[in-house]
């Protein structure tokens, strides 16, 4: 199975563990999964070895799709985990159907080599669990199919579902896999180290039992049964009896001390261990469905026969090569019934795992709601009314993160090579930060009216929150949009800068912004009815979707200002908005699964076709690409990156959904790509390569504009963390005017002002320079 065609998705650092975030872990999370985690909805991780190695095509694809559907039927969100070109993908969609023999089967030991080698990999139980824990997924479902060479050589038996316990959005455990003891190696006592992981990780695992070819009694004894109960892991059966199952058979001949009969009781067991902070997990064994019991017994006999034959003919000594032989032999002996039974086991375990995940999440959410209710009983300090006329509606509303920045900068005399794992002389300062707050301040400084900009952002009822209120007032900015959130911490960003002012590393505590609800945002927007709304990528995908839908319904212009890594949260909202439009073509609502599959929308094809980009456009783009970045200065190179790096082509692909794209290219300047309706009657009549822009007139009045604006000269750089936010904030004053992008001259004035503001911030120690120029009316 070729995993390389899973849709590429952006980093979602807000839900990746702090360690992973600080180390720039190559990990991508699908926005649907991110939304579910942030909104505390049940999520079930699914492995990809079932697709890449476990079953033949097309059974593998059909099965994996079916497992996703089963998980969704329980009310949980599936998250298929795999590795593509050295990046871990936590996706809500499946890989493509194409077979690809180069895909590696990835276990814990393989993660480093596969990632560093930029390879594709199907994740096994252990690898899937590691990545699920890293992003905060609570359940991993995989069912009862075991690769037979594991049973002979590695003695691994772990087609399981497991529950990762999360407290207040923070993973408090590692996820690991359960193994078994082989009955064929009693003297060697070959016990996988993974058995120990279950004893020290508070996880709940759901499996279809243990293969009868393994020593079930010794395995159970090693986990939990007296007199040894070596690892102290509770083993319970799922159903009315305590008969421990053996995968293809409902009864192995062994019994366990406990059983649970419903998903709620299983979830309650897991919750009880979590409440007491116990470090061990629990094994929940789900028997094969009764309708497959008869064929299961016959299959088990075939497995026993195939194992004996492999040991007799030497196949068992050939490592992974034994697997296809064993699978083929079992299928031959059973007439294909083994494949059917394996599928039934997987589907049953996925169903039970999803149900348990939903019940466990319900219990966690109930406890959280009760805790918040208790906190809300504490009287909240009264906020001093702001001296500004806050009854005046804001023309611009900026929604997102407000934070206190703790900035540590090494002194210029310090040796940067000595900074790692040590301390160096320097300075530590507190300042205001957060993307939305920085944008709002930059916009505030360029507005003539001090009440025209409203910052809409959550803060905690704590010392940092009070500091934000006080300092915002000191800037003569409105504070009526700073919403206090009970029981939450004010966002704090702790940054370490090198002696030349560049960001080395940092820790961002932004949970409060991710929890900012769409209802709270809409309530404020209804009060002000602004003409322009800006929001940052720290909001949850659900809140982003609510915000975009509201702006679309009210005819408001909206923009997501900064951050490539977080900008993908806007894509599901766009997809949802398109699907909500009434159309005769029912294909709109039956497109390929996944929020990011935007390019298959009929509306996308319609606009791309109407742009009618032909040979004249390509010639103009080639000519523009030969221009120097800065006229008369060849040191920065030319504009060939517009075509060679795909900057323009990628922007054009987004124009059906985002009409104006302003792309910051650092020292290469700014590129603007726009879709213009009624271009013949607009201020964009024809290309002017001397002014660095090209115009392509298409069908039915549609047109394309591509313009480049050279970079401004930059002096001493003192701080780079707020320049992008300042650039956007300075743009917002002009963008309120619908004619702001109507001609090259007006657009050039807007970009020049924004670039000037960004340069001033680069030379300032603050996130936003106090010397920003005020925009002309």
XYZ file of C-alpha atoms in Angstrom:
777
model
C 0.000 0.000 0.000
C 1.441 3.334 -1.046
C 0.875 5.695 1.866
C 2.500 8.647 0.110
C -0.763 10.008 -1.261
C -2.392 10.740 2.057
C -3.184 14.466 1.933
C -0.366 16.569 3.319
C -1.553 18.464 6.331
C -0.090 21.320 8.378
C 1.511 21.152 11.740
C -0.920 21.563 14.603
C 1.475 22.425 17.359
C -1.206 23.427 19.828
C -2.032 19.794 20.587
C 1.367 18.179 20.172
C 3.159 17.422 23.408
C 5.505 20.176 24.557
C 8.539 17.942 24.158
C 7.587 17.101 20.578
C 6.873 20.744 19.817
C 10.175 21.947 21.238
C 12.044 19.415 19.098
C 10.250 20.248 15.811
C 8.895 16.720 15.555
C 7.933 15.794 11.944
C 4.295 15.197 12.833
C 1.187 16.359 10.916
C -2.341 16.237 12.337
C -5.525 16.340 10.301
C -7.727 19.312 11.298
C -10.730 17.041 11.939
C -8.687 15.059 14.445
C -7.278 18.235 15.972
C -10.772 19.654 16.404
C -12.014 16.512 18.124
C -9.104 16.448 20.557
C -9.365 20.125 21.416
C -13.126 19.867 21.935
C -12.715 16.739 24.072
C -14.483 14.382 21.731
C -13.558 10.691 21.572
C -10.910 9.839 18.993
C -9.802 6.335 18.021
C -6.393 5.775 16.441
C -6.076 3.182 13.686
C -2.875 1.558 12.513
C -1.808 1.290 8.882
C -0.049 -2.100 8.761
C -3.468 -3.623 8.238
C -3.552 -1.686 4.984
C 0.103 -1.896 3.997
C 0.954 -5.463 5.060
C -1.956 -7.235 6.703
C -4.416 -8.030 3.931
C -4.361 -8.310 0.144
C -5.878 -5.603 -2.043
C -8.770 -4.776 -2.267
C -9.670 -6.399 1.064
C -7.188 -4.176 2.900
C -8.677 -0.938 1.612
C -12.266 -2.056 2.085
C -11.505 -3.255 5.616
C -9.728 -0.081 6.680
C -12.566 2.040 5.284
C -15.054 -0.171 7.088
C -13.154 0.186 10.398
C -13.243 3.974 10.045
C -16.991 3.827 9.403
C -17.506 1.582 12.430
C -15.588 3.998 14.648
C -17.682 6.895 13.337
C -20.877 4.929 13.986
C -20.047 4.906 17.708
C -19.724 8.691 17.819
C -15.915 8.748 17.783
C -13.531 10.181 15.160
C -11.086 7.779 13.458
C -7.452 8.838 13.168
C -5.429 6.699 10.775
C -1.722 6.918 11.588
C 1.103 6.272 9.147
C 4.473 7.619 7.998
C 4.899 9.344 4.640
C 8.286 10.465 3.370
C 9.620 10.599 6.911
C 6.677 12.536 8.408
C 4.127 11.022 10.762
C 0.562 11.580 9.578
C -2.369 11.524 11.988
C -5.163 11.658 9.421
C -8.921 11.141 9.364
C -8.647 9.583 5.911
C -7.202 6.391 4.541
C -4.211 5.835 2.287
C -4.699 5.299 -1.428
C -5.484 1.926 -2.935
C -2.201 1.458 -4.773
C 0.143 -1.304 -3.647
C 3.701 -0.312 -2.849
C 6.210 -2.963 -1.743
C 8.661 -0.351 -0.430
C 6.447 0.594 2.510
C 8.123 -0.423 5.774
C 6.331 -2.100 8.649
C 7.153 0.311 11.480
C 7.444 -0.745 15.108
C 9.142 1.196 17.929
C 12.609 0.138 16.800
C 11.963 1.275 13.216
C 10.729 4.803 13.927
C 14.138 6.507 13.943
C 15.504 4.855 10.779
C 12.273 5.319 8.802
C 11.881 8.985 9.791
C 15.518 9.876 9.138
C 15.476 7.935 5.863
C 12.399 9.830 4.614
C 10.657 6.506 3.997
C 6.996 5.470 3.954
C 5.787 3.236 6.750
C 2.708 1.401 7.933
C 2.561 1.717 11.708
C 2.193 -1.375 13.862
C 0.544 -1.364 17.269
C 3.541 -0.048 19.163
C 4.360 2.778 16.723
C 0.711 3.788 16.390
C 0.353 3.977 20.162
C 3.461 6.109 20.546
C 2.191 8.668 18.052
C -1.342 8.570 19.432
C 0.006 9.418 22.892
C 2.071 12.246 21.472
C -0.973 14.060 20.076
C -3.344 13.210 22.902
C -5.535 10.561 21.261
C -7.223 8.514 23.964
C -8.040 5.248 22.182
C -6.248 2.979 19.762
C -8.306 0.249 18.064
C -6.800 -2.595 16.118
C -8.675 -5.826 16.699
C -7.685 -9.461 16.629
C -5.564 -10.095 13.558
C -2.045 -11.226 14.470
C 0.747 -11.678 11.936
C 1.750 -15.275 12.242
C 5.533 -14.816 12.098
C 5.201 -12.799 15.290
C 3.689 -15.827 16.963
C 6.592 -18.052 15.978
C 9.562 -15.725 16.347
C 8.692 -12.638 18.352
C 5.868 -14.113 20.400
C 3.957 -10.849 20.068
C 0.191 -10.914 20.482
C -1.116 -7.383 20.427
C -3.989 -6.665 18.111
C -5.515 -4.470 20.748
C -7.481 -1.341 21.520
C -6.052 0.944 24.118
C -7.033 3.947 26.074
C -4.559 6.709 26.801
C -5.496 8.655 29.834
C -5.442 12.412 29.421
C -5.859 14.835 32.262
C -6.647 18.469 31.438
C -5.497 17.904 27.855
C -2.087 16.551 28.929
C -0.972 12.991 28.307
C 0.013 11.453 31.630
C 1.047 8.099 30.245
C 2.948 6.449 27.478
C 1.179 4.008 25.179
C 2.609 0.563 24.760
C 1.720 -2.835 23.523
C 1.053 -6.145 25.236
C 2.962 -9.253 24.259
C 2.629 -12.865 25.330
C 4.728 -15.816 26.381
C 5.141 -18.554 23.809
C 4.300 -22.042 24.947
C 6.946 -23.336 22.539
C 9.817 -21.651 24.450
C 9.195 -22.444 28.120
C 12.808 -22.885 29.051
C 13.999 -19.674 27.442
C 11.138 -17.728 29.060
C 11.165 -15.389 26.033
C 9.038 -12.525 27.336
C 8.739 -9.394 25.282
C 9.699 -6.185 27.062
C 6.366 -4.777 25.913
C 4.637 -6.788 28.605
C 6.292 -4.556 31.181
C 4.940 -1.442 29.504
C 1.354 -2.388 30.321
C 2.308 -2.696 33.969
C 3.622 0.860 34.157
C 1.238 2.671 31.793
C -2.361 3.479 32.799
C -3.921 2.257 29.578
C -6.922 0.146 28.731
C -6.375 -2.462 26.029
C -9.117 -4.305 24.175
C -8.178 -7.463 22.295
C -9.725 -10.680 21.119
C -7.717 -12.711 23.592
C -4.591 -14.792 23.092
C -3.870 -17.335 20.394
C -4.047 -20.895 21.687
C -0.640 -21.617 20.167
C 0.759 -19.443 22.956
C 0.955 -20.365 26.575
C -2.202 -18.580 27.669
C -1.978 -19.700 31.263
C 1.561 -18.445 31.770
C 0.753 -15.203 29.949
C -2.218 -14.524 32.210
C -0.201 -15.506 35.261
C 2.556 -13.149 34.252
C 0.057 -10.327 33.934
C -2.344 -10.809 36.794
C -3.200 -14.298 38.017
C -1.987 -15.530 41.399
C 0.248 -16.779 42.804
C 2.828 -14.777 40.815
C 0.765 -11.997 39.164
C 4.168 -10.625 38.216
C 3.050 -7.414 36.544
C -0.135 -6.679 38.469
C -2.212 -5.893 35.378
C -5.961 -6.579 35.699
C -7.334 -8.830 32.963
C -11.085 -8.740 32.395
C -13.345 -10.323 29.816
C -15.969 -8.373 27.930
C -19.301 -10.121 28.256
C -21.385 -12.137 30.737
C -18.738 -14.778 31.493
C -15.167 -14.822 32.729
C -13.963 -17.338 30.135
C -10.847 -15.910 28.547
C -11.067 -16.011 24.714
C -8.395 -17.299 22.349
C -8.982 -15.209 19.250
C -10.763 -17.674 16.949
C -12.460 -19.438 19.853
C -14.594 -17.919 22.596
C -13.138 -20.155 25.333
C -9.451 -20.870 25.875
C -9.982 -23.094 28.920
C -8.830 -20.363 31.294
C -10.863 -17.989 33.435
C -10.050 -14.539 34.781
C -11.194 -12.943 38.071
C -13.328 -10.165 36.553
C -15.605 -9.325 33.657
C -17.369 -6.206 32.341
C -20.591 -6.443 30.367
C -21.015 -2.970 28.874
C -18.846 -0.183 27.422
C -19.860 2.008 30.374
C -18.621 -0.509 32.943
C -15.337 -0.933 31.054
C -14.920 2.852 30.927
C -15.693 3.065 34.643
C -12.938 0.546 35.373
C -10.431 2.626 33.448
C -11.621 5.818 35.111
C -11.231 4.294 38.586
C -7.592 3.437 37.949
C -7.011 6.918 36.528
C -8.621 8.617 39.549
C -6.198 6.921 41.917
C -3.216 7.704 39.723
C -2.374 4.043 39.207
C 0.467 3.438 36.785
C -0.693 0.088 35.412
C -3.163 -0.538 32.627
C -5.921 -3.072 32.065
C -6.471 -5.783 29.473
C -10.053 -6.215 28.210
C -10.575 -9.403 26.197
C -13.464 -9.423 23.708
C -14.524 -12.871 22.390
C -15.141 -13.537 18.709
C -18.810 -12.938 17.730
C -20.894 -16.066 18.230
C -21.816 -16.313 14.554
C -18.126 -16.892 13.757
C -17.471 -19.347 16.589
C -17.857 -22.496 14.496
C -15.573 -21.416 11.689
C -13.197 -19.976 14.280
C -12.575 -23.388 15.807
C -11.769 -24.844 12.400
C -9.410 -21.968 11.646
C -7.587 -22.473 14.918
C -6.929 -26.082 13.959
C -5.592 -24.890 10.602
C -3.301 -22.403 12.343
C -1.920 -25.173 14.552
C -1.318 -27.362 11.481
C 0.351 -24.558 9.515
C 2.668 -23.738 12.431
C 3.705 -27.382 12.772
C 4.334 -27.643 9.017
C 6.436 -24.454 9.034
C 8.607 -25.810 11.833
C 8.996 -29.128 10.031
C 9.951 -27.677 6.631
C 12.163 -24.890 8.003
C 9.938 -21.997 6.913
C 9.588 -20.867 10.514
C 13.304 -20.001 10.612
C 13.081 -17.521 7.726
C 11.876 -14.570 9.799
C 9.423 -12.251 8.082
C 9.444 -14.462 4.986
C 7.483 -17.029 6.980
C 4.455 -14.750 7.141
C 3.213 -14.982 3.534
C 3.727 -18.731 3.536
C 1.788 -19.172 6.773
C -1.015 -16.858 5.682
C -1.322 -18.620 2.346
C -1.257 -22.040 4.004
C -3.936 -21.159 6.554
C -6.101 -19.647 3.833
C -5.586 -22.815 1.762
C -6.502 -25.111 4.665
C -9.611 -23.110 5.529
C -10.771 -22.345 2.019
C -10.489 -18.600 2.671
C -12.501 -18.668 5.891
C -9.528 -17.361 7.910
C -9.673 -14.026 6.081
C -13.372 -13.651 6.830
C -12.872 -14.458 10.511
C -9.959 -12.044 10.822
C -12.106 -9.275 9.350
C -14.904 -10.095 11.799
C -12.493 -9.899 14.744
C -11.190 -6.519 13.656
C -14.633 -5.054 13.117
C -15.887 -6.324 16.471
C -12.916 -4.949 18.387
C -13.164 -1.591 16.594
C -16.833 -1.378 17.546
C -16.237 -2.193 21.214
C -13.173 0.037 21.386
C -15.115 2.970 19.931
C -17.965 2.440 22.379
C -15.612 2.323 25.360
C -13.818 5.456 24.130
C -17.117 7.334 23.913
C -18.173 6.268 27.405
C -14.779 7.091 28.889
C -14.777 10.536 27.287
C -18.288 11.127 28.645
C -17.039 10.376 32.145
C -14.055 12.690 31.737
C -16.240 15.493 30.369
C -18.724 15.101 33.222
C -15.925 15.457 35.755
C -14.562 18.509 33.965
C -18.002 20.152 33.826
C -18.462 19.547 37.533
C -15.039 21.028 38.269
C -15.775 24.155 36.214
C -19.115 24.560 37.969
C -17.360 24.486 41.335
C -14.771 27.024 40.164
C -17.458 29.363 38.841
C -18.917 29.666 42.333
C -15.900 31.787 43.320
C -16.748 35.512 42.962
C -14.904 37.084 40.042
C -13.080 40.359 40.654
C -14.715 43.343 38.976
C -12.858 44.682 35.956
C -12.433 48.448 35.983
C -14.337 49.953 33.024
C -12.067 51.193 30.273
C -11.942 55.001 29.938
C -12.516 54.753 26.168
C -16.017 55.024 24.749
C -16.458 51.251 24.497
C -20.089 51.665 23.472
C -18.847 52.785 20.074
C -18.932 49.806 17.674
C -15.543 48.620 16.508
C -14.827 48.742 12.781
C -12.208 46.011 13.039
C -12.353 42.949 15.333
C -9.232 40.831 15.790
C -9.921 37.402 17.327
C -7.365 35.042 18.834
C -4.482 34.852 21.267
C -3.357 37.396 23.830
C -0.333 36.299 25.771
C 2.361 37.427 28.115
C 5.751 36.930 26.474
C 8.668 35.993 28.688
C 11.691 36.708 26.502
C 15.193 35.608 27.415
C 17.949 36.965 25.180
C 21.583 35.992 25.388
C 24.062 38.858 25.611
C 26.109 39.704 22.552
C 29.277 38.601 24.354
C 27.968 35.088 25.053
C 29.124 32.095 23.059
C 26.063 30.504 21.392
C 27.670 27.059 21.269
C 27.733 26.995 25.089
C 24.020 27.756 25.499
C 22.757 24.191 25.060
C 22.083 22.450 28.397
C 23.515 25.424 30.245
C 22.883 29.087 31.091
C 24.446 32.174 29.557
C 24.477 35.843 30.577
C 21.690 37.932 29.113
C 18.395 39.689 29.850
C 14.886 38.466 30.719
C 11.863 40.656 30.023
C 8.080 40.500 30.282
C 6.013 41.953 27.442
C 2.640 41.559 25.800
C 2.340 39.128 22.911
C 0.066 36.699 21.131
C -0.635 36.841 17.394
C -4.066 38.479 17.620
C -2.918 40.940 20.291
C 0.118 41.969 18.253
C -2.004 42.432 15.138
C -4.558 44.444 17.099
C -1.892 46.724 18.573
C -0.291 47.321 15.167
C -3.694 48.109 13.698
C -4.567 50.328 16.677
C -1.399 52.370 16.173
C -2.240 52.972 12.505
C -5.867 53.967 13.123
C -6.787 57.577 13.752
C -9.558 56.446 16.124
C -8.376 54.693 19.294
C -11.656 52.761 19.643
C -11.841 51.487 16.060
C -9.996 48.238 16.825
C -11.367 45.601 19.208
C -9.165 42.771 20.428
C -11.397 39.766 21.185
C -9.400 37.318 23.235
C -9.767 35.093 26.340
C -7.608 35.693 29.426
C -7.398 33.915 32.758
C -8.442 35.320 36.108
C -4.829 35.306 37.283
C -1.779 37.536 37.654
C -0.856 37.312 33.973
C -4.436 38.163 33.006
C -4.399 41.239 35.219
C -1.078 42.236 33.682
C -2.588 41.992 30.190
C -5.522 44.198 31.230
C -3.306 46.809 32.822
C -0.791 47.003 29.988
C -3.505 47.051 27.309
C -5.113 50.026 29.041
C -1.720 51.740 29.160
C -1.556 51.464 25.363
C -4.904 53.290 25.166
C -6.480 50.202 23.587
C -9.949 48.850 24.253
C -10.193 46.089 26.857
C -13.896 45.263 26.587
C -13.009 42.403 24.253
C -10.747 40.673 26.789
C -13.006 37.898 28.081
C -12.159 36.274 31.408
C -12.340 32.457 31.414
C -12.839 30.773 34.775
C -10.437 28.012 35.678
C -8.101 28.677 32.748
C -4.547 29.994 32.627
C -3.718 33.163 30.721
C -1.671 32.315 27.644
C 2.077 32.601 28.190
C 4.850 32.246 25.627
C 8.351 31.686 26.970
C 10.956 32.391 24.274
C 14.720 32.041 24.149
C 16.482 34.332 21.678
C 20.051 34.085 20.439
C 22.428 37.010 20.878
C 21.465 38.244 17.389
C 17.750 38.273 18.239
C 16.635 35.086 16.456
C 14.309 32.590 18.105
C 16.164 29.523 19.399
C 13.320 27.691 21.151
C 10.303 28.325 23.311
C 7.312 26.914 25.175
C 3.820 28.218 24.418
C 0.940 27.609 26.841
C -1.990 28.548 24.571
C -4.711 26.150 25.757
C -7.031 28.983 26.778
C -7.221 30.239 23.198
C -7.904 26.782 21.810
C -10.861 26.553 24.222
C -12.352 29.910 23.146
C -15.819 28.941 21.909
C -17.433 30.065 18.679
C -20.554 31.180 20.551
C -18.518 33.635 22.649
C -16.965 35.088 19.508
C -20.260 35.445 17.651
C -21.854 37.161 20.643
C -19.259 39.940 20.454
C -19.429 40.229 16.663
C -23.176 40.734 16.846
C -22.648 43.657 19.213
C -20.235 45.463 16.914
C -21.131 44.378 13.370
C -17.607 45.271 12.144
C -16.721 45.695 8.497
C -13.614 43.511 8.826
C -12.751 40.502 11.015
C -9.245 39.070 11.442
C -8.394 35.909 13.362
C -5.271 33.938 14.119
C -4.475 30.242 13.820
C -4.542 29.615 17.580
C -8.326 29.227 17.547
C -9.695 25.694 17.361
C -10.842 24.465 13.944
C -14.433 24.370 15.236
C -14.344 28.018 16.337
C -12.663 28.969 13.075
C -15.428 27.262 11.116
C -18.139 29.015 13.171
C -16.429 32.365 12.623
C -16.045 31.955 8.873
C -19.642 30.832 8.435
C -20.878 33.856 10.371
C -18.767 36.260 8.323
C -19.950 34.653 5.116
C -23.608 34.918 6.132
C -23.206 38.577 7.131
C -21.105 39.507 4.125
C -18.109 40.406 6.315
C -14.582 40.143 5.030
C -12.316 37.960 7.117
C -8.633 37.061 7.122
C -6.316 34.602 8.880
C -3.218 36.714 9.337
C -0.148 34.642 10.043
C 1.512 31.255 10.550
C 2.005 28.728 7.787
C 2.000 25.901 10.317
C -1.428 26.773 11.705
C -3.143 28.075 8.598
C -4.563 24.674 7.647
C -7.242 24.970 10.352
C -9.122 27.191 7.908
C -9.428 24.481 5.246
C -12.148 22.318 6.877
C -14.246 25.457 7.364
C -13.925 26.287 3.673
C -14.877 22.747 2.712
C -17.875 22.785 5.045
C -18.990 26.141 3.652
C -18.830 24.858 0.097
C -20.720 21.666 0.943
C -23.476 23.716 2.606
C -24.261 25.590 -0.617
C -27.370 24.243 -2.343
C -26.538 22.823 -5.737
C -28.054 20.546 -8.326
C -24.886 18.523 -8.400
C -25.127 16.069 -5.525
C -21.463 15.208 -6.102
C -20.554 18.238 -3.992
C -21.711 16.395 -0.893
C -20.287 13.065 -1.935
C -16.735 14.121 -2.682
C -13.771 12.115 -1.502
C -13.657 11.894 2.234
C -11.664 14.438 4.180
C -11.921 18.147 4.827
C -8.829 18.926 2.774
C -10.071 17.449 -0.484
C -11.032 20.904 -1.757
C -9.639 20.624 -5.242
C -12.292 18.110 -6.281
C -15.122 20.595 -5.664
C -17.031 21.640 -8.795
C -16.721 25.256 -7.689
C -12.929 24.923 -7.774
C -12.920 23.601 -11.329
C -15.410 26.255 -12.426
C -13.212 29.188 -11.399
C -9.962 27.624 -12.588
C -11.564 27.031 -15.989
C -12.906 30.606 -16.123
C -9.450 32.046 -15.411
C -8.455 30.485 -18.739
C -4.741 30.842 -18.110
C -3.037 30.404 -21.465
C 0.222 31.026 -23.252
C 0.166 34.825 -22.797
C -0.077 34.431 -19.034
C 2.805 31.951 -18.992
C 4.955 34.270 -21.103
C 4.227 37.215 -18.807
C 5.058 35.148 -15.724
C 8.358 34.039 -17.274
C 9.252 37.669 -18.017
C 8.341 38.759 -14.493
C 10.431 35.920 -13.062
C 13.539 37.361 -14.781
C 13.273 40.627 -12.826
C 15.681 41.216 -9.950
C 14.160 41.072 -6.473
C 15.366 44.654 -6.040
C 15.793 46.827 -9.117
C 19.472 47.629 -9.672
C 20.649 45.156 -7.027
C 21.343 41.584 -8.117
C 22.607 40.436 -4.713
C 19.202 39.081 -3.698
C 18.700 37.186 -6.942
C 15.687 37.289 -9.245
C 11.990 36.396 -9.075
C 12.419 32.925 -10.547
C 11.112 31.515 -7.255
C 7.630 32.601 -8.324
C 7.573 29.786 -10.877
C 10.366 27.437 -9.784
C 9.101 27.133 -6.211
C 5.475 26.983 -7.292
C 4.526 30.086 -5.290
C 2.132 31.448 -7.906
C 0.671 28.092 -8.967
C -0.083 27.116 -5.365
C -1.717 30.469 -4.743
C -3.875 30.111 -7.848
C -5.124 26.765 -6.559
C -6.464 28.549 -3.471
C -8.135 31.456 -5.296
C -11.503 29.694 -5.670
C -11.758 29.779 -1.867
C -9.648 32.802 -0.832
C -9.970 35.751 -3.215
C -6.923 37.766 -2.123
C -3.650 36.142 -1.074
C -0.866 38.328 0.333
C 2.272 36.242 0.656
C 5.193 37.413 2.816
C 8.449 36.159 1.301
C 10.921 37.613 3.788
C 13.921 39.214 2.155
C 12.388 38.456 -1.271
C 9.551 40.917 -0.722
C 5.771 40.462 -0.926
C 3.720 38.670 -3.560
C 0.002 39.360 -4.079
C -2.164 36.926 -6.048
C -5.809 37.934 -6.568
C -8.951 36.824 -8.346
C -10.723 39.894 -9.797
C -14.375 39.772 -10.877
C -15.355 42.154 -13.651
C -11.718 42.743 -14.480
C -12.475 44.652 -17.690
C -14.063 47.440 -15.642
C -11.530 47.365 -12.808
C -8.323 49.271 -12.218
C -6.378 46.253 -13.472
C -6.534 46.589 -17.246
C -3.302 45.065 -18.507
C 0.079 43.809 -17.366
C 2.857 46.260 -16.513
C 6.115 44.405 -16.045
C 7.886 47.636 -15.230
C 5.644 47.956 -12.170
C 6.113 44.215 -11.495
C 2.597 42.931 -12.055
C 0.798 40.841 -14.634
C -2.906 40.646 -15.463
C -4.626 37.698 -17.138
C -8.175 38.246 -18.376
C -10.276 35.083 -18.485
C -13.858 34.139 -19.299
C -17.067 35.768 -18.039
C -15.247 38.740 -16.521
C -12.903 36.682 -14.336
C -9.287 37.747 -14.083
C -6.010 37.025 -12.327
C -3.517 39.525 -10.909
C 0.001 38.588 -9.800
C 2.075 41.434 -8.333
C 5.475 41.609 -6.641
C 6.585 44.319 -4.238
C 10.324 44.534 -3.444
C 11.524 44.307 0.167
C 12.332 47.403 2.180
C 15.851 48.018 3.384
C 16.338 46.675 6.905
C 18.806 48.110 9.401
C 19.801 46.492 12.688
C 17.552 43.557 13.565
C 16.731 43.407 17.265
C 13.710 41.090 17.285
C 11.967 39.022 14.586
C 9.046 37.586 16.564
C 6.475 40.321 15.882
C 7.355 41.600 12.409
C 4.818 39.425 10.594
C 2.041 40.364 13.019
C 2.890 44.036 12.596
C 2.798 43.691 8.811
C -0.741 42.274 8.975
C -1.947 44.777 11.552
C -0.839 47.680 9.391
C -2.705 46.199 6.416
C -6.059 46.017 8.196
C -6.849 49.733 8.217
C -6.721 49.901 4.435
C -8.431 46.578 3.843
C -11.659 47.947 5.296
C -12.031 49.898 2.067
C -13.460 47.660 -0.657
C -11.363 49.602 -3.219
C -8.122 48.891 -1.364
C -7.060 46.288 -3.883
C -8.785 47.929 -6.838
C -5.650 49.189 -8.568
C -1.901 48.821 -8.475
C -1.336 52.295 -7.031
C -3.649 51.760 -4.044
C -2.336 48.257 -3.402
C 1.247 49.508 -3.598
C 0.529 52.143 -0.960
C -0.988 49.536 1.366
C 1.944 47.114 1.009
C 4.525 49.879 1.426
C 2.893 51.001 4.681
C 2.798 47.428 6.003
C 6.433 46.809 5.034
C 7.515 50.050 6.699
C 5.742 48.993 9.903
C 7.346 45.536 9.830
C 10.832 47.028 9.378
C 10.298 49.325 12.376
C 9.333 46.319 14.518
C 12.406 44.390 13.357
C 14.506 47.198 14.821
C 12.519 47.299 18.070
C 12.767 45.228 21.242
C 8.965 45.080 21.401
C 6.560 42.739 19.610
C 5.116 45.856 17.944
C 7.159 49.014 17.467
C 5.902 52.153 19.222
C 6.972 54.196 16.186
C 4.531 52.784 13.633
C 3.357 55.327 11.052
C -0.315 56.237 11.153
C -2.210 55.267 8.024
C -3.406 58.011 5.754
C -7.150 58.448 5.597
